[in-house]
Coordinates of C-alpha atoms and ligand atoms in Angstrom, one line a residue:
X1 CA 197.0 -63.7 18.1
X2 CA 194.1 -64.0 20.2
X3 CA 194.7 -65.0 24.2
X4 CA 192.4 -67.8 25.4
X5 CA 191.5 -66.7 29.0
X6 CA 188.9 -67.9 31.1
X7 CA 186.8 -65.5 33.3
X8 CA 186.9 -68.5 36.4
X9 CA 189.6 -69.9 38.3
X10 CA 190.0 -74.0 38.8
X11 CA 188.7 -73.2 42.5
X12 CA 185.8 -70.9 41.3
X13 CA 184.8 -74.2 38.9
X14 CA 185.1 -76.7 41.1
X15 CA 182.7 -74.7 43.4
X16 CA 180.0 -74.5 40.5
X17 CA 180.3 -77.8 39.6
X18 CA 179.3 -78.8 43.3
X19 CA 175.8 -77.0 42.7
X20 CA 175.2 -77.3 39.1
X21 CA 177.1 -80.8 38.0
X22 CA 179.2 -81.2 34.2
X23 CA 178.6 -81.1 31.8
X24 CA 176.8 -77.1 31.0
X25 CA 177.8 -74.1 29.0
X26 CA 178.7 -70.9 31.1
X27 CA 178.2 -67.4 29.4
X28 CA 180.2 -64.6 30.7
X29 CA 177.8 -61.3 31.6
X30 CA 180.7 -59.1 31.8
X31 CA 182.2 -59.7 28.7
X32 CA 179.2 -60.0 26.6
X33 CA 178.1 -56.0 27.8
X34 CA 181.9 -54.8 27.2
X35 CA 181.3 -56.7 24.0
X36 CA 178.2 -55.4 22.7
X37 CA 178.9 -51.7 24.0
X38 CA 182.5 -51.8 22.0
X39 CA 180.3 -52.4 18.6
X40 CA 177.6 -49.8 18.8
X41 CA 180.3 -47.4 19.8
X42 CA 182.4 -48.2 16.2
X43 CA 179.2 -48.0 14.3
X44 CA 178.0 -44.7 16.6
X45 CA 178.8 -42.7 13.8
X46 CA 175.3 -43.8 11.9
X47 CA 172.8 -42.2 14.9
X48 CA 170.2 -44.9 13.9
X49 CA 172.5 -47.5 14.2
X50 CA 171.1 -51.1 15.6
X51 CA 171.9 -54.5 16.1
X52 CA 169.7 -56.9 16.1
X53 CA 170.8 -60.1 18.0
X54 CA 170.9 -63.2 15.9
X55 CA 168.6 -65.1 18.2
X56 CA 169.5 -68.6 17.1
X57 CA 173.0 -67.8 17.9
X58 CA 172.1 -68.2 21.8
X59 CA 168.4 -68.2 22.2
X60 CA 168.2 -67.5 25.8
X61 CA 165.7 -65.0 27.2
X62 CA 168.1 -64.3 29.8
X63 CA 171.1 -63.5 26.9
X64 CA 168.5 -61.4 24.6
X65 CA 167.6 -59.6 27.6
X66 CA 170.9 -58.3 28.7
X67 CA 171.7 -57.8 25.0
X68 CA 168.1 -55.8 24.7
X69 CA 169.4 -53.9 27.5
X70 CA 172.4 -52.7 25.8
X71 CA 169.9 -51.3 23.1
X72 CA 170.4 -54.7 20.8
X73 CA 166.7 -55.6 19.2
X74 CA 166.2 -59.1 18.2
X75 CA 166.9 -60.7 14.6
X76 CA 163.9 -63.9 14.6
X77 CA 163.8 -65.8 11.6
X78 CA 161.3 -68.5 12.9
X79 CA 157.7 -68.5 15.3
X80 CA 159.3 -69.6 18.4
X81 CA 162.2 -67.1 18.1
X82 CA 159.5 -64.4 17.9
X83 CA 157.7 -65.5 20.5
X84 CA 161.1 -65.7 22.6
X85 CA 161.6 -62.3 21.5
X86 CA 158.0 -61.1 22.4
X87 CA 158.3 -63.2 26.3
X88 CA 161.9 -60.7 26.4
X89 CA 159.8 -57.8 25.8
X90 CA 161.4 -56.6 22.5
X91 CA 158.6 -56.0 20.3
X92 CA 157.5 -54.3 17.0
X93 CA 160.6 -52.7 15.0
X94 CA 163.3 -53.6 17.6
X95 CA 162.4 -57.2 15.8
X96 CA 163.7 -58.2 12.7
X97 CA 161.7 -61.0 10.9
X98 CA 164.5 -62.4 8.8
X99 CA 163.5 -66.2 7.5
X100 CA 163.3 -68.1 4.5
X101 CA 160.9 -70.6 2.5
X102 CA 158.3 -68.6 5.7
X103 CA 155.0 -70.4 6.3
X104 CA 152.4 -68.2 6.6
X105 CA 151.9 -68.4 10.5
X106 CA 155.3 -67.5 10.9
X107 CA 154.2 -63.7 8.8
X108 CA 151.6 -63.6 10.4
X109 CA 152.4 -63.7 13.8
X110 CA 155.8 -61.0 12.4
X111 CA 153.0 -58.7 11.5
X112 CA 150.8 -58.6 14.9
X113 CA 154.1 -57.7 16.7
X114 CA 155.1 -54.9 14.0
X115 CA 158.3 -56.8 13.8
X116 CA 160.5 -55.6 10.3
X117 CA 159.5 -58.2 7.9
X118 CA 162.8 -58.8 5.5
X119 CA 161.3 -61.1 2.6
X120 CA 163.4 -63.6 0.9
X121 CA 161.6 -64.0 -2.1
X122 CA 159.8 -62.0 -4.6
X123 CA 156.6 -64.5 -4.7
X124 CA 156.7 -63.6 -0.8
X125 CA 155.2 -60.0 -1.3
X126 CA 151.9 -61.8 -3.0
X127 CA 151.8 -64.3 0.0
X128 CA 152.7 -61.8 2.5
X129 CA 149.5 -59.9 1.2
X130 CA 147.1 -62.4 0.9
X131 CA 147.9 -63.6 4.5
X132 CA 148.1 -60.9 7.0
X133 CA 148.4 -57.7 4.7
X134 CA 151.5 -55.9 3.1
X135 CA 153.2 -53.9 5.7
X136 CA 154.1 -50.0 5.7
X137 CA 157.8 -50.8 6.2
X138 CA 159.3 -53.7 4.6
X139 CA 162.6 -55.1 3.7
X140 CA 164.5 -57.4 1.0
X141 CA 167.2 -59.8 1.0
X142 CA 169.6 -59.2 -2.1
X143 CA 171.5 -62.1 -3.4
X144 CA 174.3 -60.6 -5.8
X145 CA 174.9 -63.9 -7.3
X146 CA 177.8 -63.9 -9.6
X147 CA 178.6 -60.7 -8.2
X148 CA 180.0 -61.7 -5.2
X149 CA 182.2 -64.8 -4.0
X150 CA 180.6 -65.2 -0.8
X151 CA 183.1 -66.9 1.4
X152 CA 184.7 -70.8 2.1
X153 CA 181.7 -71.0 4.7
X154 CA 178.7 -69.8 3.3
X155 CA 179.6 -70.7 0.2
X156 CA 178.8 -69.6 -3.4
X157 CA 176.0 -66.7 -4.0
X158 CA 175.3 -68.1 -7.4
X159 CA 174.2 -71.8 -5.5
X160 CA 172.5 -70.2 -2.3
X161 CA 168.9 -70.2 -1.6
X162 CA 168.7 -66.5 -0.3
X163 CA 167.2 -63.2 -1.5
X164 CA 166.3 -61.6 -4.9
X165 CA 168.1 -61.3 -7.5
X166 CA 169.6 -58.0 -8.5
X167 CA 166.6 -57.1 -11.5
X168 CA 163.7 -58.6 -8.9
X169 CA 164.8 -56.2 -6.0
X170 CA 164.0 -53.4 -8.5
X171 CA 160.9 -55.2 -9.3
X172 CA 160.0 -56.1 -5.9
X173 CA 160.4 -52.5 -4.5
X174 CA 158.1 -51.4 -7.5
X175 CA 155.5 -53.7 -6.5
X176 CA 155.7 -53.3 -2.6
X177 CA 155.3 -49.7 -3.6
X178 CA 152.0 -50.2 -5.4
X179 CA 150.6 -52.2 -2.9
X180 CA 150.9 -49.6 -0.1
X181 CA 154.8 -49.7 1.7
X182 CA 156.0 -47.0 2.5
X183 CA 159.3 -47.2 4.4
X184 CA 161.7 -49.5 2.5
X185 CA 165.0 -51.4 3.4
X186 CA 167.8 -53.7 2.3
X187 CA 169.7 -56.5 3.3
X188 CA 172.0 -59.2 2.5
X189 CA 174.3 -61.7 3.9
X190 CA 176.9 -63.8 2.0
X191 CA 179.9 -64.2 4.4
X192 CA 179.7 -66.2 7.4
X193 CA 182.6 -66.2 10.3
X194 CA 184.8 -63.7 8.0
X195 CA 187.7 -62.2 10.2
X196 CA 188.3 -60.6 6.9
X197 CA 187.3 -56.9 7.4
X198 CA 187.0 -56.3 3.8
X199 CA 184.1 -58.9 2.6
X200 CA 182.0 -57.0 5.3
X201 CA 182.8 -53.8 3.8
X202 CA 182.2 -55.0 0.7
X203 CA 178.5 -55.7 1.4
X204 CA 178.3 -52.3 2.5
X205 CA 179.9 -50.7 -0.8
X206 CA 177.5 -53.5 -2.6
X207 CA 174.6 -52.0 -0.9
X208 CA 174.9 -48.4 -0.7
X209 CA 176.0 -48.6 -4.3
X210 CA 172.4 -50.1 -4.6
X211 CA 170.9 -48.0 -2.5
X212 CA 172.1 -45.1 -5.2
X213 CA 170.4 -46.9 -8.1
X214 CA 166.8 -47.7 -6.1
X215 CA 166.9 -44.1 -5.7
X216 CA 168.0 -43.2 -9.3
X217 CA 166.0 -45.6 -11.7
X218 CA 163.1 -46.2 -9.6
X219 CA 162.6 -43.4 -7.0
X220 CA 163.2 -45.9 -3.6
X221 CA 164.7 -43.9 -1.1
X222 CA 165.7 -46.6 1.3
X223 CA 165.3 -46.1 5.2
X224 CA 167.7 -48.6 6.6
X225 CA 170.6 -51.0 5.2
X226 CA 171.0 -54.2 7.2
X227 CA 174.7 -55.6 6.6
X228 CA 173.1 -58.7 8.7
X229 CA 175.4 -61.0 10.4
X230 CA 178.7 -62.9 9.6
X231 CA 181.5 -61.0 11.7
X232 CA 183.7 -64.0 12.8
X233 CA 185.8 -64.4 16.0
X234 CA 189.1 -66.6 16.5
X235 CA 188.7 -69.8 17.4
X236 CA 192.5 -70.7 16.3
X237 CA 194.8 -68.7 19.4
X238 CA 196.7 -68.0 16.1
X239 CA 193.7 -65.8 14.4
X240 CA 193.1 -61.7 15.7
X241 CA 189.6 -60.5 16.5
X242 CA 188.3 -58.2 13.9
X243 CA 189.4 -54.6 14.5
X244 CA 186.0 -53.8 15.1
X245 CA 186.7 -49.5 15.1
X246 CA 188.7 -50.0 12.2
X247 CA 185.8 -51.9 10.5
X248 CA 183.2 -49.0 11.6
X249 CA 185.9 -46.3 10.2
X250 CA 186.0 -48.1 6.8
X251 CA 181.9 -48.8 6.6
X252 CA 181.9 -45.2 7.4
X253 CA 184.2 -43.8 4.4
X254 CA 182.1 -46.0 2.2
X255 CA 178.8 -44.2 3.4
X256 CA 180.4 -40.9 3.1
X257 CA 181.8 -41.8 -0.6
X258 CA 178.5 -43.4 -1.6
X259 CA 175.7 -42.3 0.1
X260 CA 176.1 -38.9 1.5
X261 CA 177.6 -38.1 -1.9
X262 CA 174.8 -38.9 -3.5
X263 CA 172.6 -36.9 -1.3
X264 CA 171.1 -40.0 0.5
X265 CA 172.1 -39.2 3.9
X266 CA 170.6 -40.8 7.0
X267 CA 170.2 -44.2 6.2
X268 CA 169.8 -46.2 9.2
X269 CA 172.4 -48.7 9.1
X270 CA 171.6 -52.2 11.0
X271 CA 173.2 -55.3 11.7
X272 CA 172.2 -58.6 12.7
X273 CA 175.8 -60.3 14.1
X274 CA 175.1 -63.8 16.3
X275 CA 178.6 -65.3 16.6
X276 CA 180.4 -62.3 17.4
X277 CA 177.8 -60.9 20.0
X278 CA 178.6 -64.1 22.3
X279 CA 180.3 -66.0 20.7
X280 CA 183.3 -65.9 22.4
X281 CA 182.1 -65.6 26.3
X282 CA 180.5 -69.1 26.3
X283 CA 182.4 -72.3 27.3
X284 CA 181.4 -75.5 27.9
X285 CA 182.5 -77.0 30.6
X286 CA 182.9 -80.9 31.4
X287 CA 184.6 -83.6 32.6
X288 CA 186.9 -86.0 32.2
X289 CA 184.9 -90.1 32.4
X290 CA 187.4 -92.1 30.8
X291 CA 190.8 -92.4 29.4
X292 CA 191.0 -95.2 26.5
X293 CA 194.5 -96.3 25.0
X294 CA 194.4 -98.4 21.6
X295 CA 195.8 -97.2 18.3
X296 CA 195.2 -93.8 19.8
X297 CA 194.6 -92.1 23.2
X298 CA 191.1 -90.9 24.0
X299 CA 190.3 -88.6 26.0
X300 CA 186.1 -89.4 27.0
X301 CA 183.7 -86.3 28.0
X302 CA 180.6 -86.4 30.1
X303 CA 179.6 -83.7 27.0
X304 CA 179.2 -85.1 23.2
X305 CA 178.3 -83.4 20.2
X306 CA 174.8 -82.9 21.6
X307 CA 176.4 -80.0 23.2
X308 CA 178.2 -78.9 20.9
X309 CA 178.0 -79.8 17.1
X310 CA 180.4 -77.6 15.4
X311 CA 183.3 -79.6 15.5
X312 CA 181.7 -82.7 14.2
X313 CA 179.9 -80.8 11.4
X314 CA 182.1 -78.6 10.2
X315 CA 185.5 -79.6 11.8
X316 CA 185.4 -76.6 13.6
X317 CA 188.4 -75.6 15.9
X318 CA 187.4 -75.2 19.7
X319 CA 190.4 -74.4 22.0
X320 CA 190.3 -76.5 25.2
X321 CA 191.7 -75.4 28.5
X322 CA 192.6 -78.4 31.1
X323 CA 191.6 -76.7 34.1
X324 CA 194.8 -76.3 36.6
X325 CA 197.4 -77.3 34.0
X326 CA 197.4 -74.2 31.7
X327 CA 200.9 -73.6 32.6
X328 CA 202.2 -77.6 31.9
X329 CA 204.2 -78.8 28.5
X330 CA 201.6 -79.6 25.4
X331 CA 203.7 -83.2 25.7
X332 CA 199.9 -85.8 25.1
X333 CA 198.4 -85.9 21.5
X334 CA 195.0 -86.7 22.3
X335 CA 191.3 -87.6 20.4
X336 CA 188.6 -86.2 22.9
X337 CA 185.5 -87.6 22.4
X338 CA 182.0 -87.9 23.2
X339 CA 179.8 -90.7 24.1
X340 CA 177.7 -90.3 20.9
X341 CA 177.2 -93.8 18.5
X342 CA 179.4 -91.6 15.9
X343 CA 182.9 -91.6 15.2
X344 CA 183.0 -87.9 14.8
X345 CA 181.6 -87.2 18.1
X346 CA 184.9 -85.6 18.9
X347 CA 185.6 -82.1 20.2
X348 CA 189.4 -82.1 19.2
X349 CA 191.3 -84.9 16.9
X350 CA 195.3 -85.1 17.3
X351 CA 194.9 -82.3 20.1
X352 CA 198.4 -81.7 22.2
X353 CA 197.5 -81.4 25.5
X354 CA 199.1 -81.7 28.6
X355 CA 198.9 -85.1 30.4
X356 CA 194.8 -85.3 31.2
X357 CA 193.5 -87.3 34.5
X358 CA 190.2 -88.9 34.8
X359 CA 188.4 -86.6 36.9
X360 CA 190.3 -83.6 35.3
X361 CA 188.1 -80.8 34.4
X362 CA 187.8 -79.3 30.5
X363 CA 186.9 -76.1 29.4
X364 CA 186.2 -76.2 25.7
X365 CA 186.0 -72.6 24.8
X366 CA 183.6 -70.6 22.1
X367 CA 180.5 -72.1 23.1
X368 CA 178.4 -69.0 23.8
X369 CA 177.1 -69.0 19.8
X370 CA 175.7 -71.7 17.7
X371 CA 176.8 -74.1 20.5
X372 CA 174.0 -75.0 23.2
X373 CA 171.9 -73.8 20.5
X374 CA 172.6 -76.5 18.2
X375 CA 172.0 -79.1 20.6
X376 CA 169.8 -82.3 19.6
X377 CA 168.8 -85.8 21.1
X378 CA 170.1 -88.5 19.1
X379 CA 171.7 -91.3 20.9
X380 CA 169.0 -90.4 23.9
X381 CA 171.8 -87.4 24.8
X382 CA 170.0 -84.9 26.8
X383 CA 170.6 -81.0 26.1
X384 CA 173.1 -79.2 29.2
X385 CA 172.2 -76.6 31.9
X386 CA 173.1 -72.9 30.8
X387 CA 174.4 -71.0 33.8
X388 CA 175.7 -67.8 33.8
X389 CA 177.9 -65.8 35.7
X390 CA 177.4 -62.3 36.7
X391 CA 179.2 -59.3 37.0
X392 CA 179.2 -59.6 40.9
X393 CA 180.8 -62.9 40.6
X394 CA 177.5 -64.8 41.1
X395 CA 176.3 -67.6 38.8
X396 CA 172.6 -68.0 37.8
X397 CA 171.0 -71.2 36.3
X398 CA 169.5 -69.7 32.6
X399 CA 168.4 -72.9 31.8
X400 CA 168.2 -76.5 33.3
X401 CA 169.5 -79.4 31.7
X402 CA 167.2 -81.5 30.0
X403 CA 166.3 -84.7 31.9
X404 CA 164.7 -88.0 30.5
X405 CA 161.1 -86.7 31.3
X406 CA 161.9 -84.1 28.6
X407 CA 163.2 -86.8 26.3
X408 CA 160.2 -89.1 27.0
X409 CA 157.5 -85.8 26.9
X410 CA 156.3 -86.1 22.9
X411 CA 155.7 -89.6 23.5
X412 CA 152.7 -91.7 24.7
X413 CA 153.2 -94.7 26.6
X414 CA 149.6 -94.6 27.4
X415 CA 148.8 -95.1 24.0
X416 CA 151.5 -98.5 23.6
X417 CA 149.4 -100.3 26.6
X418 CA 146.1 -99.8 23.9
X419 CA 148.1 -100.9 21.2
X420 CA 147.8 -104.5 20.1
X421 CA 150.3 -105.9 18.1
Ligands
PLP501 C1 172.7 -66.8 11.0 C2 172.2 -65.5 10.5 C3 172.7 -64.3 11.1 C4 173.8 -64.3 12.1 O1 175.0 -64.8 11.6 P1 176.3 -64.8 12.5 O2 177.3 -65.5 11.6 O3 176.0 -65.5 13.7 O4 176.7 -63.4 12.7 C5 172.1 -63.1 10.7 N1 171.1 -63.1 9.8 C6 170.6 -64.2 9.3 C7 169.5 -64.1 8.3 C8 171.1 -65.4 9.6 O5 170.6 -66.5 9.1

């Protein structure tokens, strides 16, 4: 079980949504730093333990900042995310560079800010060198293909895109050798919002275990693991939070049994969680336009899908909290949509809720990962305001909402009065 509390009261809302109108998505300070200092303490047991903040989980500068502050770097896997990341102030190896199918601009710009470069490809160590240079330290992304399930989200190892096979990480590490590296490390990622403990200790044991035979069959003595990202949180009130100490306890016996006992020890261990940094300290926060009764009841948002994809895409779960009627019988079955052209622009479907009033105020919890960040412009929706509130209680505007200028800004009206048709 997992209790869906909200760090505002119905009078502390109403009073923000004087200043900064629905709808917008507010990210709670306070919990994100308990948050992010509870997992580096279960993972203090590695002394070069790190985190490195999926930035397109939440790429705010004002987020990475607090996060950087709490000793998280960056993980970038595009040019504007580094760029974000450089504007922060987290630079060089407090970056991690991990893309795929990377154009060259994207390495190069990596390499000027000495950013860890994690390659996704074997033919990326030949491009990599021809266009800004190999690297001293540099890092590979392992797919373990039939080796591994992966999980319901992420899907199948065997039909993913990522990393190197198991025979061209040898090969890869040989040639990175030869070409000058010096400082080598591993990663991989094949589970994706897993409240599973196990699958995450599983790409430990999978990677120390190759960490053991780098060393053995081709004399790699690896500097750093990265277990990446994939940590999931509970949407459902039914689901539990990962036991996060538990999780660090049973990473730790696997080190100890693998690594240390086979003389490796340190390894720097590093991960590169999004959804579970934030993830659960954002909420998006709207209102109620319009009730609709026909062959079902709607409920209609001034937020759509713009703001928050996941349920749309993926029929994700998002709990939603009527604001001053937590405490009322679940007796309404409602649809509550968006104003998007799209029949799946709808945040819950068969939802019981208590009876909802136009006007009423909806806090659709979860948003602070791969929520705001997802947001598009189809349908002329405009991206929300980010606010967010402090520890002191005060709330800060982390990003404006997107207005029509924004919409209009790539186009040229100028250019239509010239052109005759
Ligand atoms: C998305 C992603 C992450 C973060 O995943 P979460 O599920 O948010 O923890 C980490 N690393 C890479 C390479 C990613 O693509």
């Amino acid at each position: 079980m997992s209790t869906k509390l909200l760090p505002f009261t119905k009078n502390q809302i109403e009073k923000i949504i004087k200043k900064y109108p629905t709808p917008f998505h507010l990210y709670d300070e306070k919990a994100i730093r308990e948050n992010a200092r509870a997992f580096k303490n279960s993972f203090a047991w590695n002394e070069d333990f790190k985190e490195f903040f999926a930035v397109k989980a939440a790429p705010n500068p004002y987020l990475m900042k607090i996060l950087h502050k709490e000793g998280f770097g960056a993980d970038c896997s595009s040019l504007p995310e580094l760029m974000l990341a450089d504007k922060v102030g987290i630079v060089g190896e407090h970056i991690m560079f991990s893309s795929n199918n990377t154009p060259a601009n994207e390495y190069v710009k990596a390499k000027e800010l000495g950013a860890i470069i994690n390659l996704d490809d074997i033919s990326h160590i030949p491009f990599l060198e021809k266009h800004c240079g190999i690297p001293e330290v540099i890092s590979f992304r392992y797919n373990p293909g039939h080796l591994r399930k992966g999980n319901p989200i992420i899907g199948d190892p065997v039909e993913s895109k990522y990393g190197f096979t198991r025979s061209q990480i040898f090969e890869g590490f040989k040639i990175a050798r030869k070409k000058g590296a010096k400082r080598f490390g591993l990663h991989s990622f094949v589970i994706s919002n897993e409240l599973n403990r196990e699958s995450y200790v599983e790409t430990a044991r999978m990677l120390f275990k190759l960490a053991v035979d780098l060393k053995k069959e081709i004399d790699i003595r690896l500097e750093f693991v990265n277990l990446s990202g994939g940590i999931g949180i509970p949407y459902r009130p039914e689901q539990s939070a990962v036991d996060l100490i538990a999780l660090g306890k049973e990473i730790e016996r696997e080190y100890k049994g693998i690594i240390i006992a086979n003389d490796l020890h340190p390894i720097k261990l590093f991960t590169e969680c999004g959804r579970y940094i934030t993830g659960p300290y954002g909420y998006l926060v709207s209102t109620v336009l319009h009730k609709k009764d026909i062959y079902k009841q709607y409920i209609g948002l001034d937020a759509s899908m713009a703001n928050l994809m996941r349920p749309a895409l993926y029929g994700a779960y998002h709990h939603i909290t009527v604001m001053g009627k937590e405490d009322l019988p679940l007796d309404h079955v409602y649809d509550v949509t968006g104003s998007l052209c799209e029949n799946n622009d709808k945040f819950a479907i068969d939802r019981k809720l208590p009876k909802i009033d136009v006007g009423d105020i909806i806090v659709i919890h979860d948003t602070g990962a791969h929520g705001h960040a997802m947001g598009f412009n189809y349908n002329g929706k405009l991206r929300s305001a980010e606010l967010l509130l402090r520890e002191n209680g005060e709330v800060v505007q982390i990003r404006r909402a997107e207005t029509v200028k924004d919409y209009f800004a790539t186009l040229d009206f100028n250019g239509l009065t010239r052109f005759k048709v």
